[in-house]
mmCIF file with all atom_site columns, C-alpha atoms in Angstrom:
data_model
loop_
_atom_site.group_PDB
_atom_site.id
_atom_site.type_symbol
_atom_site.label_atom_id
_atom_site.label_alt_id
_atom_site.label_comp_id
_atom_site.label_asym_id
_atom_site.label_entity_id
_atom_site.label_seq_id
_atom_site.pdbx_PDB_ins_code
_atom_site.Cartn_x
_atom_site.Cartn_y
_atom_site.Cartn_z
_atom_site.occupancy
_atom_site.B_iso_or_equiv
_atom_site.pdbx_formal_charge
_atom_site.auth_seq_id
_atom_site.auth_comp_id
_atom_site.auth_asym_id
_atom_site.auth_atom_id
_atom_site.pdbx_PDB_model_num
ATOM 1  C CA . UNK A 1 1  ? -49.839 -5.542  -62.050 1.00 0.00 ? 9  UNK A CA 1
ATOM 2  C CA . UNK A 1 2  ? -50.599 -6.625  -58.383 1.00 0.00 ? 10 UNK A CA 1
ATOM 3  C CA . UNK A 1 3  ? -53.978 -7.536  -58.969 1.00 0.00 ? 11 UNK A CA 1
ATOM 4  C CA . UNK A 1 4  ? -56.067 -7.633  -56.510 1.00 0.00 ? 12 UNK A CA 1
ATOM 5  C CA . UNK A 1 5  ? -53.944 -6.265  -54.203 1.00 0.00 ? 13 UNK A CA 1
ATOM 6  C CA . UNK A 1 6  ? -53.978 -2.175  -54.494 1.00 0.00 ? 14 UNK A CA 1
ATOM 7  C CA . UNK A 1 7  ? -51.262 -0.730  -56.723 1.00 0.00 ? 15 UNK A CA 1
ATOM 8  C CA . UNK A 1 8  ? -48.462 -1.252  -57.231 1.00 0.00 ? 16 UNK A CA 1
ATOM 9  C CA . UNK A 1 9  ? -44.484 -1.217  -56.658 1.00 0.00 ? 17 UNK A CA 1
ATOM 10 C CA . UNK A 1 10 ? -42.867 2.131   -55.843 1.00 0.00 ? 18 UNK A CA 1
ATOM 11 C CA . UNK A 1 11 ? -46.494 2.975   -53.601 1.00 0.00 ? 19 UNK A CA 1
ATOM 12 C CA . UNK A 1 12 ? -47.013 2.027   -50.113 1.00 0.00 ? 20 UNK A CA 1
ATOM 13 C CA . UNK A 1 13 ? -50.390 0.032   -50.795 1.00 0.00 ? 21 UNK A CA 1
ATOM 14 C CA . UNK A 1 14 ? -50.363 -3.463  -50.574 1.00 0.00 ? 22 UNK A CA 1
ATOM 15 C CA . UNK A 1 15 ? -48.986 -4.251  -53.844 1.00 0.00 ? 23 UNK A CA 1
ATOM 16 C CA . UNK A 1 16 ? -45.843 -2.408  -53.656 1.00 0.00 ? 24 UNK A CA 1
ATOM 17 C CA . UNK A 1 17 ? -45.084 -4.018  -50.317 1.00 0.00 ? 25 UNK A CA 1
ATOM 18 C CA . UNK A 1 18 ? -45.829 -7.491  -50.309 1.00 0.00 ? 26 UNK A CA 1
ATOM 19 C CA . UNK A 1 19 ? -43.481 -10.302 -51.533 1.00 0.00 ? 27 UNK A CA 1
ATOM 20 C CA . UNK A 1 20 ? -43.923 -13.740 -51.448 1.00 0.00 ? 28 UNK A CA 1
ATOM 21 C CA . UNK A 1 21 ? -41.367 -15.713 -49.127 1.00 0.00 ? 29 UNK A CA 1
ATOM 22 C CA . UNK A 1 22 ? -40.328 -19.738 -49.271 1.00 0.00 ? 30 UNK A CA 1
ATOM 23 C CA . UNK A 1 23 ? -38.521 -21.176 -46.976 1.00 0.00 ? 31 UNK A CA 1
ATOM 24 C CA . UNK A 1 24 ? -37.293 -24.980 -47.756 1.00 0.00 ? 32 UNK A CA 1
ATOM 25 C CA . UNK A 1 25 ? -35.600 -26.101 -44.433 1.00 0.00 ? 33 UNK A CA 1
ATOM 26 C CA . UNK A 1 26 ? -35.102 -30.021 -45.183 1.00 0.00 ? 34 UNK A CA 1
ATOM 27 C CA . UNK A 1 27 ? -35.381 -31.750 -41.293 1.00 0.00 ? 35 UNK A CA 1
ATOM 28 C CA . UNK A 1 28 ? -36.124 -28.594 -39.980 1.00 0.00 ? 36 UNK A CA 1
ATOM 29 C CA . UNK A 1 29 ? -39.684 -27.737 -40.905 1.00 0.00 ? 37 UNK A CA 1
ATOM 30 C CA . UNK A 1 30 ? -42.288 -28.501 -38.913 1.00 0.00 ? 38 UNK A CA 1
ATOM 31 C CA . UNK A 1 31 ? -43.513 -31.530 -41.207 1.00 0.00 ? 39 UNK A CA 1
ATOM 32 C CA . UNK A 1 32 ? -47.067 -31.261 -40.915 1.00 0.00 ? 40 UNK A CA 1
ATOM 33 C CA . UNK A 1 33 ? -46.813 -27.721 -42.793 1.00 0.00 ? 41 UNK A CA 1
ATOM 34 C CA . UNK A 1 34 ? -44.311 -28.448 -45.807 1.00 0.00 ? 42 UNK A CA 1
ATOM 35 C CA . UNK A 1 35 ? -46.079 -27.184 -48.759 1.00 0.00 ? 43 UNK A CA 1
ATOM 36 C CA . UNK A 1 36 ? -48.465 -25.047 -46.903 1.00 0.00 ? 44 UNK A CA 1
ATOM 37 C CA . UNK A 1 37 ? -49.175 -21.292 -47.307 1.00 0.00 ? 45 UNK A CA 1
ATOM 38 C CA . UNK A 1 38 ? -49.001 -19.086 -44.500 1.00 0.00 ? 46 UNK A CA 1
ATOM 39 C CA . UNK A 1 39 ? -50.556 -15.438 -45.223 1.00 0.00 ? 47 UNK A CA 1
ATOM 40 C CA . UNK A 1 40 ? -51.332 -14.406 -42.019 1.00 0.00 ? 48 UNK A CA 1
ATOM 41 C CA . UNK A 1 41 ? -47.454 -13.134 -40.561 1.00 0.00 ? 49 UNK A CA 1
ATOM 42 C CA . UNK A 1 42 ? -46.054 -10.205 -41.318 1.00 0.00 ? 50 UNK A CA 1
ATOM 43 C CA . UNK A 1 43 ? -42.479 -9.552  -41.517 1.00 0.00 ? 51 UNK A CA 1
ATOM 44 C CA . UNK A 1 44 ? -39.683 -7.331  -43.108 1.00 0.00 ? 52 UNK A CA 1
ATOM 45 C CA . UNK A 1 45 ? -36.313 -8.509  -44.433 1.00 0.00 ? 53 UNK A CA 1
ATOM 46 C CA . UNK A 1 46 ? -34.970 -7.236  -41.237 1.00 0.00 ? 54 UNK A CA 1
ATOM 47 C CA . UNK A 1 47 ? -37.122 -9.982  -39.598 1.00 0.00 ? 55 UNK A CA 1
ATOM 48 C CA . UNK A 1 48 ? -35.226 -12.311 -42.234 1.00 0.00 ? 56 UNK A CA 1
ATOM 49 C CA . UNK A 1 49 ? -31.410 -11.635 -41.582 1.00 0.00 ? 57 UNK A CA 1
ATOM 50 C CA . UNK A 1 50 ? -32.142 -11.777 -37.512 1.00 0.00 ? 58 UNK A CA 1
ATOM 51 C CA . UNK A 1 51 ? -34.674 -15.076 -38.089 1.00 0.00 ? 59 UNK A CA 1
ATOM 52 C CA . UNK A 1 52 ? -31.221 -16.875 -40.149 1.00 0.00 ? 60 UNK A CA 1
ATOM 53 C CA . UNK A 1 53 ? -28.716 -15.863 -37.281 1.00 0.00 ? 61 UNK A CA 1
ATOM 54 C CA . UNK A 1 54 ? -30.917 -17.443 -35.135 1.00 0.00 ? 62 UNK A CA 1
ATOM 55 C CA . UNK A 1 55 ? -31.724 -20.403 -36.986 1.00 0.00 ? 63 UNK A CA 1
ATOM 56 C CA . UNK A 1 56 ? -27.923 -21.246 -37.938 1.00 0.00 ? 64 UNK A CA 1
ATOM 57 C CA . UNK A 1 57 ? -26.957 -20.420 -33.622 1.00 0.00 ? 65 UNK A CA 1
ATOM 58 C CA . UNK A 1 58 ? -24.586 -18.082 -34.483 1.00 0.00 ? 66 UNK A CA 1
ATOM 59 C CA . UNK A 1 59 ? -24.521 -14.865 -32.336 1.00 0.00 ? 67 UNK A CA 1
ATOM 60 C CA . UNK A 1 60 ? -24.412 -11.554 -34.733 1.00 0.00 ? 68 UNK A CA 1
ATOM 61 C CA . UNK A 1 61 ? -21.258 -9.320  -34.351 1.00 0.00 ? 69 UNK A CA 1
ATOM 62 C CA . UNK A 1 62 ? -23.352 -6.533  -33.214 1.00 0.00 ? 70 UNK A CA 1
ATOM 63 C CA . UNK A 1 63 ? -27.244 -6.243  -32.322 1.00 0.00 ? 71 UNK A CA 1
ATOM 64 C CA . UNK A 1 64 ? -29.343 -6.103  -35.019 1.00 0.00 ? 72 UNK A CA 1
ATOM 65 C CA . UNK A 1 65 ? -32.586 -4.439  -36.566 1.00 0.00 ? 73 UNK A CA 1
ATOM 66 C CA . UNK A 1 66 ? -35.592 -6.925  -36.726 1.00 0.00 ? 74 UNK A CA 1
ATOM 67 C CA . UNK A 1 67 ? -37.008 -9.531  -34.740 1.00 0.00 ? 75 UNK A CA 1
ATOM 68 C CA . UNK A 1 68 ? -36.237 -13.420 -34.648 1.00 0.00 ? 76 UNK A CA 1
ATOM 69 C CA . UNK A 1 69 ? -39.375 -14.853 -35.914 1.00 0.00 ? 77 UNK A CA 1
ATOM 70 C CA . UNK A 1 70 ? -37.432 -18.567 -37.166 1.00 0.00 ? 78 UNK A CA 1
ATOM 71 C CA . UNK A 1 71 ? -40.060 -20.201 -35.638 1.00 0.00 ? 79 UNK A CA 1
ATOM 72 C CA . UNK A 1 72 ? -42.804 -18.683 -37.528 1.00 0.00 ? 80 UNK A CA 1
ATOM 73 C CA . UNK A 1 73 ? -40.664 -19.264 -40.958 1.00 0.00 ? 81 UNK A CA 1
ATOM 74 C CA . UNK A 1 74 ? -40.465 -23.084 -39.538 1.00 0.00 ? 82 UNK A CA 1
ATOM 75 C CA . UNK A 1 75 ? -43.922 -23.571 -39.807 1.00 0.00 ? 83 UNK A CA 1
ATOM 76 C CA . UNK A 1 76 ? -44.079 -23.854 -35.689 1.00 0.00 ? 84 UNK A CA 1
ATOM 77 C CA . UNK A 1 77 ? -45.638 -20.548 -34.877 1.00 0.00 ? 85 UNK A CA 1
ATOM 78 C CA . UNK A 1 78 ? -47.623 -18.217 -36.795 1.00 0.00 ? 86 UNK A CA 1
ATOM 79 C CA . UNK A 1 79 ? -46.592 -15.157 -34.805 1.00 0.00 ? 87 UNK A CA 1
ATOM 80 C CA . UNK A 1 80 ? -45.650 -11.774 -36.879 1.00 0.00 ? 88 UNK A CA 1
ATOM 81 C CA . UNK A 1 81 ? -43.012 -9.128  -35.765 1.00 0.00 ? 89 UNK A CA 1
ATOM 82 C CA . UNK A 1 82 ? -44.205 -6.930  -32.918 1.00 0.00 ? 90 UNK A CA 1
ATOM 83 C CA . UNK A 1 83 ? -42.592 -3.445  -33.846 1.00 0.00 ? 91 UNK A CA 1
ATOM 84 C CA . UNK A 1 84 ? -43.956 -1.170  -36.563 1.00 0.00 ? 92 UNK A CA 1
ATOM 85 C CA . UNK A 1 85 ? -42.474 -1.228  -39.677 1.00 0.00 ? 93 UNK A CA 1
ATOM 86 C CA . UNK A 1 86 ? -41.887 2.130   -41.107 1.00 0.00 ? 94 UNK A CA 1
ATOM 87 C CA . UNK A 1 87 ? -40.886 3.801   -44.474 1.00 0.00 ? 95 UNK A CA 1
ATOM 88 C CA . UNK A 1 88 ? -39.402 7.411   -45.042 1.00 0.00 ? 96 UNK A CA 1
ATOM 89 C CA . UNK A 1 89 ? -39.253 8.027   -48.800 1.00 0.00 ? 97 UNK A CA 1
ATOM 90 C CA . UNK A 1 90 ? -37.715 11.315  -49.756 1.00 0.00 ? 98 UNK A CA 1
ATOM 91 C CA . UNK A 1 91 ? -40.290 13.930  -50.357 1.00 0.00 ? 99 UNK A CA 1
#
């Protein structure tokens, strides 16, 4: 089950859409928050694959979905992604 979180995988609630996330990023981490627990930013794995380009310096082939939020995964900012985040599940 999710508990406490409200249902659970295959629903839109909170428990069928939240997954834990850690990021170990040896020299790169901000050091005062290795081992900490952020649960305040919100991101989607879209967030994730444009965060790593960015990260690594490497310019994607094409422009990609999501937003670069590297810092935030660094422990330097605690900013979440700006655009909604939607779902379409067949009927």
């Amino acid at each position: 089950t999710a508990e406490p979180l409200r249902r659970s995988k295959t629903w839109l609630y909170e428990g069928g859409i939240r997954s834990p996330l850690i990021v170990w990023a040896p020299g790169l981490m901000k050091q005062e928050n290795i081992g900490t627990v952020n649960t305040n930013s919100v991101m989607c794995a879209l967030d994730l694959n444009r965060s790593i380009y960015a990260l690594t310096g490497i310019q994607p082939a094409s422009n990609l979905d999501g937003e670069d939020l590297s810092q935030t995964l660094l422990g330097f900012e605690s900013k979440s992604r700006i655009q909604s985040i939607y779902w379409r599940r067949p009927p």
